[in-house]
CSV table of N, CA, C and O in Angstrom, one decimal:
chain,number,residue,atom,x,y,z
A,15,MET,N,92.8,258.8,130.3
A,15,MET,CA,94.3,257.6,130.4
A,15,MET,C,94.0,256.3,129.4
A,15,MET,O,93.0,255.5,129.3
A,16,SER,N,94.7,256.5,128.3
A,16,SER,CA,94.4,255.4,127.2
A,16,SER,C,94.9,253.8,127.7
A,16,SER,O,94.5,253.1,127.6
A,17,ASN,N,96.1,254.3,127.9
A,17,ASN,CA,97.1,252.2,128.6
A,17,ASN,C,97.0,252.7,129.9
A,17,ASN,O,98.0,253.0,130.4
A,18,LEU,N,96.5,252.1,130.6
A,18,LEU,CA,96.0,251.9,132.1
A,18,LEU,C,96.9,250.5,132.5
A,18,LEU,O,96.9,249.5,131.4
A,19,PRO,N,98.0,250.9,133.4
A,19,PRO,CA,98.8,249.5,134.0
A,19,PRO,C,98.0,248.1,134.0
A,19,PRO,O,96.8,248.6,134.7
A,20,GLN,N,98.6,247.0,134.1
A,20,GLN,CA,98.2,246.1,134.7
A,20,GLN,C,97.9,246.2,136.2
A,20,GLN,O,99.3,246.5,136.7
A,21,ILE,N,97.1,246.1,136.7
A,21,ILE,CA,97.5,245.3,138.1
A,21,ILE,C,96.3,244.2,138.6
A,21,ILE,O,95.8,243.8,137.8
A,22,SER,N,97.6,243.6,139.2
A,22,SER,CA,97.4,242.2,139.4
A,22,SER,C,95.9,242.1,140.6
A,22,SER,O,95.7,243.2,141.3
A,23,GLU,N,95.1,240.9,141.4
A,23,GLU,CA,94.3,240.6,141.8
A,23,GLU,C,94.7,241.6,143.4
A,23,GLU,O,93.5,242.0,143.9
A,24,ALA,N,95.3,240.9,144.0
A,24,ALA,CA,95.7,241.6,145.2
A,24,ALA,C,95.8,242.9,144.9
A,24,ALA,O,95.4,244.0,146.1
A,25,GLU,N,96.4,243.6,143.8
A,25,GLU,CA,96.8,245.2,144.0
A,25,GLU,C,95.4,245.9,143.4
A,25,GLU,O,95.0,246.9,144.0
A,26,PHE,N,94.4,245.2,143.0
A,26,PHE,CA,93.3,245.6,142.9
A,26,PHE,C,92.6,245.7,144.1
A,26,PHE,O,91.8,246.7,144.5
A,27,GLU,N,92.3,245.3,145.3
A,27,GLU,CA,91.9,244.7,146.4
A,27,GLU,C,92.7,246.6,147.4
A,27,GLU,O,91.8,247.2,148.1
A,28,VAL,N,93.9,246.5,147.2
A,28,VAL,CA,94.4,247.7,147.4
A,28,VAL,C,94.0,249.2,147.0
A,28,VAL,O,93.4,250.1,147.5
A,29,MET,N,93.6,248.8,145.6
A,29,MET,CA,93.2,250.0,144.9
A,29,MET,C,91.3,250.5,145.4
A,29,MET,O,90.8,251.3,145.2
A,30,LYS,N,91.1,249.4,145.4
A,30,LYS,CA,89.6,249.2,145.7
A,30,LYS,C,89.6,250.3,146.9
A,30,LYS,O,88.7,251.0,147.3
A,31,ILE,N,90.6,250.2,148.1
A,31,ILE,CA,90.1,251.2,149.0
A,31,ILE,C,90.8,252.7,148.7
A,31,ILE,O,90.1,253.5,149.6
A,32,ILE,N,91.5,252.2,147.9
A,32,ILE,CA,92.6,254.0,147.9
A,32,ILE,C,91.2,254.8,146.9
A,32,ILE,O,90.7,255.7,147.0
A,33,TRP,N,90.6,254.4,146.1
A,33,TRP,CA,89.5,254.9,145.1
A,33,TRP,C,88.2,255.1,146.4
A,33,TRP,O,87.7,255.9,146.1
A,34,GLN,N,87.8,254.4,146.7
A,34,GLN,CA,87.2,254.6,148.0
A,34,GLN,C,87.1,255.6,148.8
A,34,GLN,O,86.6,256.6,149.5
A,35,HIS,N,88.4,255.6,149.3
A,35,HIS,CA,88.5,256.7,151.0
A,35,HIS,C,89.9,257.9,150.1
A,35,HIS,O,90.4,258.5,151.3
A,36,ALA,N,90.7,257.8,149.2
A,36,ALA,CA,91.5,259.0,149.0
A,36,ALA,C,90.9,260.2,149.1
A,36,ALA,O,90.3,260.6,149.3
A,37,PRO,N,92.2,261.4,149.3
A,37,PRO,CA,93.2,260.9,150.1
A,37,PRO,C,93.2,259.8,151.1
A,37,PRO,O,92.6,260.2,152.0
A,38,ILE,N,94.5,258.6,150.7
A,38,ILE,CA,94.3,257.7,152.1
A,38,ILE,C,95.8,257.5,152.6
A,38,ILE,O,96.9,257.0,151.9
A,39,SER,N,95.7,257.2,154.3
A,39,SER,CA,97.6,257.4,154.6
A,39,SER,C,97.9,255.7,154.5
A,39,SER,O,96.8,254.8,153.9
A,40,THR,N,98.8,255.4,154.4
A,40,THR,CA,99.1,253.5,154.0
A,40,THR,C,98.6,253.4,155.5
A,40,THR,O,98.3,252.3,155.7
A,41,ASN,N,98.9,253.7,156.8
A,41,ASN,CA,98.0,253.0,158.0
A,41,ASN,C,96.8,253.0,157.9
A,41,ASN,O,96.4,252.2,158.4
A,42,GLU,N,96.0,254.2,157.3
A,42,GLU,CA,95.0,253.6,157.1
A,42,GLU,C,94.1,252.6,155.9
A,42,GLU,O,93.6,251.8,156.2
A,43,ILE,N,95.0,252.5,154.8
A,43,ILE,CA,94.9,251.3,153.7
A,43,ILE,C,94.9,250.1,154.9
A,43,ILE,O,94.3,249.2,154.5
A,44,THR,N,96.4,250.0,155.4
A,44,THR,CA,96.6,248.8,156.3
A,44,THR,C,95.7,248.1,157.4
A,44,THR,O,95.3,247.3,157.0
A,45,GLU,N,95.2,249.3,157.7
A,45,GLU,CA,94.2,249.1,158.8
A,45,GLU,C,92.9,248.1,157.7
A,45,GLU,O,92.2,247.7,158.5
A,46,ARG,N,92.6,249.4,156.8
A,46,ARG,CA,91.0,248.7,156.7
A,46,ARG,C,91.1,247.3,155.9
A,46,ARG,O,90.3,246.3,155.8
A,47,LEU,N,92.3,246.7,155.2
A,47,LEU,CA,93.2,245.9,154.6
A,47,LEU,C,93.0,244.7,155.6
A,47,LEU,O,92.6,243.3,155.3
A,48,LEU,N,93.6,245.0,156.5
A,48,LEU,CA,93.8,243.9,158.0
A,48,LEU,C,92.5,243.4,158.3
A,48,LEU,O,92.3,241.9,158.7
A,49,GLN,N,91.2,244.0,157.8
A,49,GLN,CA,90.0,244.0,158.3
A,49,GLN,C,89.5,242.6,156.9
A,49,GLN,O,88.5,242.1,157.8
A,50,THR,N,89.7,243.0,156.1
A,50,THR,CA,89.0,241.9,155.1
A,50,THR,C,90.4,240.9,154.5
A,50,THR,O,90.0,239.9,153.7
A,51,SER,N,91.4,240.9,155.1
A,51,SER,CA,92.7,240.2,154.1
A,51,SER,C,93.2,239.6,155.4
A,51,SER,O,93.2,240.0,156.7
A,52,ASN,N,94.4,238.2,155.0
A,52,ASN,CA,95.2,237.7,156.0
A,52,ASN,C,96.3,238.3,155.6
A,52,ASN,O,97.3,237.8,155.9
A,53,TRP,N,96.4,239.4,154.9
A,53,TRP,CA,98.2,239.7,154.6
A,53,TRP,C,98.3,240.4,155.5
A,53,TRP,O,97.9,241.3,156.8
A,54,SER,N,100.3,240.7,155.6
A,54,SER,CA,100.8,241.0,156.9
A,54,SER,C,100.8,242.1,156.0
A,54,SER,O,100.3,242.8,154.8
A,55,PRO,N,101.2,243.5,157.4
A,55,PRO,CA,101.6,244.8,156.9
A,55,PRO,C,102.8,245.2,155.9
A,55,PRO,O,102.3,246.1,155.0
A,56,LYS,N,103.8,244.2,156.2
A,56,LYS,CA,104.7,244.5,155.0
A,56,LYS,C,104.4,244.1,153.2
A,56,LYS,O,104.2,244.8,152.7
A,57,THR,N,103.6,243.1,153.3
A,57,THR,CA,102.7,242.7,152.6
A,57,THR,C,101.9,243.9,151.4
A,57,THR,O,101.9,244.1,150.4
A,58,ILE,N,100.9,244.5,152.6
A,58,ILE,CA,100.6,245.5,151.7
A,58,ILE,C,101.2,246.8,151.3
A,58,ILE,O,100.9,247.3,150.3
A,59,GLN,N,102.3,247.0,152.2
A,59,GLN,CA,103.3,248.4,152.0
A,59,GLN,C,103.9,247.7,150.2
A,59,GLN,O,103.9,248.5,149.6
A,60,THR,N,104.3,246.5,150.2
A,60,THR,CA,104.5,246.0,149.0
A,60,THR,C,103.4,246.4,147.9
A,60,THR,O,104.0,247.0,146.7
A,61,LEU,N,102.8,246.3,148.1
A,61,LEU,CA,101.3,246.7,147.2
A,61,LEU,C,101.5,247.7,146.4
A,61,LEU,O,101.0,247.9,145.6
A,62,ILE,N,101.8,248.8,147.9
A,62,ILE,CA,101.6,249.8,147.4
A,62,ILE,C,102.6,250.4,146.8
A,62,ILE,O,102.2,251.3,145.7
A,63,LYS,N,103.1,250.2,147.3
A,63,LYS,CA,104.8,250.4,146.4
A,63,LYS,C,104.9,250.0,145.1
A,63,LYS,O,105.0,251.0,143.9
A,64,ARG,N,104.5,249.0,144.8
A,64,ARG,CA,104.2,248.2,143.2
A,64,ARG,C,103.3,249.4,142.9
A,64,ARG,O,103.6,249.1,141.3
A,65,LEU,N,101.7,249.8,143.2
A,65,LEU,CA,100.7,250.6,142.5
A,65,LEU,C,101.8,251.9,141.9
A,65,LEU,O,101.6,252.5,140.9
A,66,VAL,N,102.5,252.3,143.3
A,66,VAL,CA,102.9,253.6,142.7
A,66,VAL,C,104.2,253.5,141.8
A,66,VAL,O,104.4,254.1,140.5
A,67,THR,N,105.1,252.3,141.5
A,67,THR,CA,106.1,252.3,140.5
A,67,THR,C,104.9,251.8,139.3
A,67,THR,O,105.6,252.2,138.3
A,68,LYS,N,103.7,251.5,139.4
A,68,LYS,CA,103.3,251.2,138.0
A,68,LYS,C,102.9,252.5,137.8
A,68,LYS,O,102.0,252.7,136.2
A,69,GLY,N,102.3,253.4,138.5
A,69,GLY,CA,102.0,254.6,137.9
A,69,GLY,C,100.1,254.2,138.5
A,69,GLY,O,99.5,255.4,137.7
A,70,ALA,N,100.2,253.5,139.0
A,70,ALA,CA,98.5,253.8,139.2
A,70,ALA,C,97.9,255.1,140.6
A,70,ALA,O,96.7,254.8,140.4
A,71,ILE,N,98.7,255.0,141.3
A,71,ILE,CA,98.5,256.1,142.4
A,71,ILE,C,99.9,256.6,142.5
A,71,ILE,O,100.6,256.7,142.1
A,72,THR,N,99.4,258.1,143.6
A,72,THR,CA,100.6,258.5,143.7
A,72,THR,C,100.7,259.2,144.9
A,72,THR,O,99.6,259.1,145.6
A,73,TYR,N,101.8,259.9,145.3
A,73,TYR,CA,101.3,259.7,147.0
A,73,TYR,C,102.4,260.9,147.2
A,73,TYR,O,102.7,261.9,146.1
A,74,GLU,N,102.1,261.9,148.1
A,74,GLU,CA,102.3,262.9,148.6
A,74,GLU,C,103.0,262.6,150.4
A,74,GLU,O,102.2,262.3,151.5
A,75,LYS,N,104.1,263.4,150.6
A,75,LYS,CA,104.2,263.1,151.8
A,75,LYS,C,104.0,264.3,152.9
A,75,LYS,O,104.3,265.5,152.6
A,76,GLN,N,102.7,264.2,153.8
A,76,GLN,CA,102.3,264.8,154.6
A,76,GLN,C,103.4,264.5,156.4
A,76,GLN,O,102.5,264.1,156.7
A,77,CYS,N,104.3,266.0,156.6
A,77,CYS,CA,104.5,265.5,157.5
A,77,CYS,C,105.1,264.2,157.9
A,77,CYS,O,106.2,264.5,157.1
A,78,ARG,N,105.4,262.9,158.5
A,78,ARG,CA,105.8,261.8,158.5
A,78,ARG,C,105.0,261.0,158.1
A,78,ARG,O,105.3,259.5,158.3
A,79,VAL,N,104.2,261.6,157.3
A,79,VAL,CA,103.0,260.1,156.8
A,79,VAL,C,102.5,260.7,155.3
A,79,VAL,O,102.8,261.4,154.7
A,80,PHE,N,102.7,259.4,154.6
A,80,PHE,CA,102.7,259.1,153.0
A,80,PHE,C,101.0,258.8,152.8
A,80,PHE,O,100.7,258.3,153.6
A,81,VAL,N,100.6,259.8,151.8
A,81,VAL,CA,99.2,259.8,151.8
A,81,VAL,C,99.1,259.6,150.3
A,81,VAL,O,100.1,260.3,149.6
A,82,TYR,N,97.9,258.9,149.6
A,82,TYR,CA,97.7,258.2,148.6
A,82,TYR,C,96.8,258.7,147.9
A,82,TYR,O,95.5,258.5,148.3
A,83,THR,N,96.8,259.1,146.5
A,83,THR,CA,95.2,259.1,145.8
A,83,THR,C,95.8,258.3,144.3
A,83,THR,O,96.8,258.4,143.9
A,84,PRO,N,94.5,257.8,143.7
A,84,PRO,CA,95.1,257.4,142.4
A,84,PRO,C,95.0,258.2,141.4
A,84,PRO,O,94.4,259.5,141.5
A,85,VAL,N,95.8,257.8,140.4
A,85,VAL,CA,96.3,258.4,138.9
A,85,VAL,C,95.2,258.0,138.1
A,85,VAL,O,94.6,258.5,137.3
A,86,VAL,N,94.6,256.7,138.3
A,86,VAL,CA,93.8,256.1,137.6
A,86,VAL,C,92.5,255.6,138.1
A,86,VAL,O,92.4,255.5,139.5
A,87,LYS,N,91.5,256.1,137.1
A,87,LYS,CA,90.2,256.2,137.9
A,87,LYS,C,89.4,254.9,138.3
A,87,LYS,O,89.8,254.0,136.7
A,88,GLU,N,88.5,255.0,138.8
A,88,GLU,CA,88.0,253.4,138.7
A,88,GLU,C,87.1,253.1,137.4
A,88,GLU,O,87.8,251.7,137.0
A,89,TYR,N,86.5,253.6,137.3
A,89,TYR,CA,85.8,253.5,136.0
A,89,TYR,C,86.5,253.1,134.7
A,89,TYR,O,86.1,252.0,133.8
A,90,GLU,N,87.3,254.1,134.4
A,90,GLU,CA,88.2,253.4,133.3
A,90,GLU,C,88.5,252.3,133.5
A,90,GLU,O,89.0,251.6,132.5
A,91,TYR,N,89.6,252.1,134.4
A,91,TYR,CA,90.3,250.7,135.2
A,91,TYR,C,89.1,249.9,134.9
A,91,TYR,O,89.5,248.5,133.7
A,92,ILE,N,87.9,249.7,134.8
A,92,ILE,CA,86.7,248.7,135.3
A,92,ILE,C,86.6,248.4,133.7
A,92,ILE,O,86.4,247.3,133.1
A,93,ARG,N,86.6,249.5,133.1
A,93,ARG,CA,85.8,249.5,131.7
A,93,ARG,C,87.0,248.7,130.6
A,93,ARG,O,87.1,247.6,129.8
A,94,GLN,N,88.4,248.8,130.9
A,94,GLN,CA,89.2,248.5,129.9
A,94,GLN,C,89.5,246.8,130.5
A,94,GLN,O,89.7,246.1,130.0
A,95,GLU,N,89.1,246.8,131.9
A,95,GLU,CA,89.5,244.8,132.2
A,95,GLU,C,88.0,244.3,131.7
A,95,GLU,O,87.9,243.3,131.5
A,96,SER,N,86.8,245.0,131.8
A,96,SER,CA,85.5,244.6,130.9
A,96,SER,C,85.7,244.1,129.7
A,96,SER,O,85.2,243.3,129.4
A,97,CYS,N,86.6,245.2,128.8
A,97,CYS,CA,86.6,244.9,127.4
A,97,CYS,C,87.6,243.7,127.2
A,97,CYS,O,87.6,243.2,126.4
A,98,SER,N,88.8,243.5,128.0
A,98,SER,CA,89.6,242.7,127.9
A,98,SER,C,88.9,241.3,128.3
A,98,SER,O,89.7,240.4,127.5
A,99,PHE,N,88.4,241.5,129.3
A,99,PHE,CA,87.7,240.0,129.3
A,99,PHE,C,86.7,239.7,128.2
A,99,PHE,O,86.9,238.3,127.6
A,100,LEU,N,86.1,240.3,127.8
A,100,LEU,CA,85.3,239.9,126.7
A,100,LEU,C,85.7,239.7,125.4
A,100,LEU,O,85.6,238.4,124.7
A,101,LYS,N,86.8,240.3,125.3
A,101,LYS,CA,88.0,240.5,124.0
A,101,LYS,C,88.6,238.4,124.1
A,101,LYS,O,88.7,237.6,123.5
A,102,ARG,N,88.8,238.7,125.9
A,102,ARG,CA,89.7,237.1,125.6
A,102,ARG,C,88.9,236.2,125.5
A,102,ARG,O,89.6,234.7,125.1
A,103,PHE,N,87.8,236.2,126.3
A,103,PHE,CA,86.7,234.7,126.8
A,103,PHE,C,86.0,234.7,125.8
A,103,PHE,O,85.7,233.6,125.5
A,104,TYR,N,85.8,235.6,125.0
A,104,TYR,CA,84.2,235.7,124.0
A,104,TYR,C,84.2,236.4,122.7
A,104,TYR,O,83.7,236.6,122.0
A,105,ASN,N,85.6,236.4,122.6
A,105,ASN,CA,86.2,237.1,121.0
A,105,ASN,C,85.5,238.4,121.2
A,105,ASN,O,85.1,238.9,120.0
A,106,GLY,N,85.2,239.3,121.9
A,106,GLY,CA,84.4,240.5,122.0
A,106,GLY,C,83.4,240.5,121.6
A,106,GLY,O,82.4,241.3,121.4
A,107,ASP,N,82.3,239.2,121.4
A,107,ASP,CA,80.7,239.0,121.8
A,107,ASP,C,80.1,239.1,122.9
A,107,ASP,O,80.0,237.9,123.1
A,108,ILE,N,79.4,240.1,123.0
A,108,ILE,CA,79.1,239.9,124.4
A,108,ILE,C,77.8,239.4,124.4
A,108,ILE,O,77.1,239.1,125.2
A,109,THR,N,76.9,239.1,123.6
A,109,THR,CA,75.7,237.7,123.4
A,109,THR,C,76.1,236.9,123.4
A,109,THR,O,75.2,236.3,124.4
A,110,THR,N,77.2,236.2,123.0
A,110,THR,CA,77.9,235.2,123.5
A,110,THR,C,78.2,234.8,124.9
A,110,THR,O,77.8,233.9,125.7
A,111,MET,N,78.7,236.0,125.8
A,111,MET,CA,78.8,236.1,126.9
A,111,MET,C,77.7,236.2,128.2
A,111,MET,O,77.4,234.9,128.5
A,112,LEU,N,76.5,237.0,127.7
A,112,LEU,CA,75.8,236.9,128.2
A,112,LEU,C,75.0,236.0,128.0
A,112,LEU,O,74.5,234.9,129.2
A,113,SER,N,74.4,235.2,126.8
A,113,SER,CA,73.8,233.6,126.3
A,113,SER,C,74.6,232.5,127.4
A,113,SER,O,74.2,232.0,128.2
A,114,SER,N,75.9,232.5,127.4
A,114,SER,CA,76.5,231.5,128.6
A,114,SER,C,76.1,232.1,129.7
A,114,SER,O,76.1,231.0,130.6
A,115,TYR,N,76.2,233.0,130.6
A,115,TYR,CA,75.4,233.5,131.8
A,115,TYR,C,74.7,233.0,132.0
A,115,TYR,O,73.7,231.9,132.8
A,116,ILE,N,73.5,233.4,131.1
A,116,ILE,CA,72.1,233.2,131.0
A,116,ILE,C,71.9,231.5,131.1
A,116,ILE,O,71.1,230.8,132.4
A,117,GLU,N,72.2,230.8,130.2
A,117,GLU,CA,72.2,229.4,130.2
A,117,GLU,C,72.7,228.4,131.2
A,117,GLU,O,72.1,227.3,131.6
A,118,ASN,N,73.9,229.1,131.9
A,118,ASN,CA,74.4,228.1,133.1
A,118,ASN,C,74.1,229.2,134.2
A,118,ASN,O,74.5,229.0,135.7
A,119,ASP,N,72.9,230.0,134.7
A,119,ASP,CA,72.2,230.4,135.8
A,119,ASP,C,73.0,231.1,136.8
A,119,ASP,O,73.1,230.9,137.9
A,120,GLN,N,74.0,231.6,135.9
A,120,GLN,CA,74.3,232.9,136.5
A,120,GLN,C,74.0,233.9,137.2
A,120,GLN,O,75.0,234.9,137.6
A,121,LEU,N,73.0,234.1,136.4
A,121,LEU,CA,72.5,235.3,136.6
A,121,LEU,C,71.1,235.5,137.2
A,121,LEU,O,69.8,234.5,137.2
A,122,SER,N,70.6,236.2,138.3
A,122,SER,CA,69.8,236.4,139.1
A,122,SER,C,68.4,236.7,138.6
A,122,SER,O,69.1,237.6,137.5
A,123,GLU,N,67.7,236.5,139.0
A,123,GLU,CA,66.0,237.0,138.3
A,123,GLU,C,66.0,238.5,138.3
A,123,GLU,O,65.8,239.9,137.4
A,124,LEU,N,67.3,239.2,139.8
A,124,LEU,CA,66.8,240.5,139.6
A,124,LEU,C,68.3,240.9,138.4
A,124,LEU,O,68.1,242.3,138.0
A,125,GLU,N,68.7,240.1,138.4
A,125,GLU,CA,70.0,241.0,137.3
A,125,GLU,C,69.4,240.8,135.9
A,125,GLU,O,69.7,241.7,135.1
A,126,LEU,N,68.5,239.7,135.8
A,126,LEU,CA,68.0,239.6,134.4
A,126,LEU,C,66.9,241.0,134.0
A,126,LEU,O,67.1,241.3,133.1
A,127,GLU,N,66.3,241.0,135.4
A,127,GLU,CA,65.0,242.2,135.3
A,127,GLU,C,66.4,243.6,134.4
A,127,GLU,O,65.6,245.0,134.3
A,128,HIS,N,67.2,243.7,135.8
A,128,HIS,CA,68.1,244.8,135.3
A,128,HIS,C,68.3,245.4,133.8
A,128,HIS,O,68.5,246.7,133.4
A,129,LEU,N,68.8,244.0,133.6
A,129,LEU,CA,69.7,244.0,132.3
A,129,LEU,C,68.3,244.5,131.0
A,129,LEU,O,68.4,245.2,129.9
A,130,ARG,N,67.1,243.8,131.1
A,130,ARG,CA,65.7,244.0,130.4
A,130,ARG,C,65.9,245.4,130.3
A,130,ARG,O,65.0,246.1,129.5
A,131,SER,N,66.1,246.3,131.4
A,131,SER,CA,65.4,247.5,131.8
A,131,SER,C,66.7,248.2,130.7
A,131,SER,O,66.1,249.6,130.6
A,132,LEU,N,67.6,248.1,131.1
A,132,LEU,CA,68.7,248.6,130.5
A,132,LEU,C,68.4,248.8,128.8
A,132,LEU,O,69.1,249.6,128.2
A,133,LEU,N,68.4,247.5,128.3
A,133,LEU,CA,68.2,247.3,126.9
A,133,LEU,C,67.0,248.3,126.5
A,133,LEU,O,67.0,248.8,125.3
A,134,SER,N,66.1,247.9,127.4
A,134,SER,CA,64.8,248.5,127.0
A,134,SER,C,64.9,250.1,126.9
A,134,SER,O,64.3,251.1,125.8
A,135,LYS,N,65.6,250.5,127.8
A,135,LYS,CA,66.0,252.4,127.9
A,135,LYS,C,66.6,252.5,126.1
A,135,LYS,O,66.8,253.7,125.4
A,136,LYS,N,67.3,251.6,125.5
A,136,LYS,CA,68.2,251.7,124.4
A,136,LYS,C,67.6,251.8,122.9
A,136,LYS,O,68.2,251.9,122.2
A,137,GLN,N,66.3,251.2,123.6
A,137,GLN,CA,65.3,251.2,122.2
A,137,GLN,C,64.7,253.0,121.5
A,137,GLN,O,64.3,253.5,122.1
């Protein structure tokens, strides 16, 4: 999918549940989000409807229950958002971004070691 829909932070929280548990019903989405948010069930239903309208998820009615599945793949969406973030805040320069994180102690030793490992594999 080349042009993925814009998803708000709240909608992204719903998407994470759907990506992890699809196919999943409205009630199951609501139950899971009520454990981690203070949103009302009505708010959750509104977010689900917005995601359907945007084409991020699709649904099928099974008996009297709506069951949702993602249309947008999680890795595609995260890749798009990562690229957008990099372009917006660092003019597309990943070196500048990493330097900023390192200089401001935003990366743990474990994260730095993981990056070193990734970079050494590319040589």
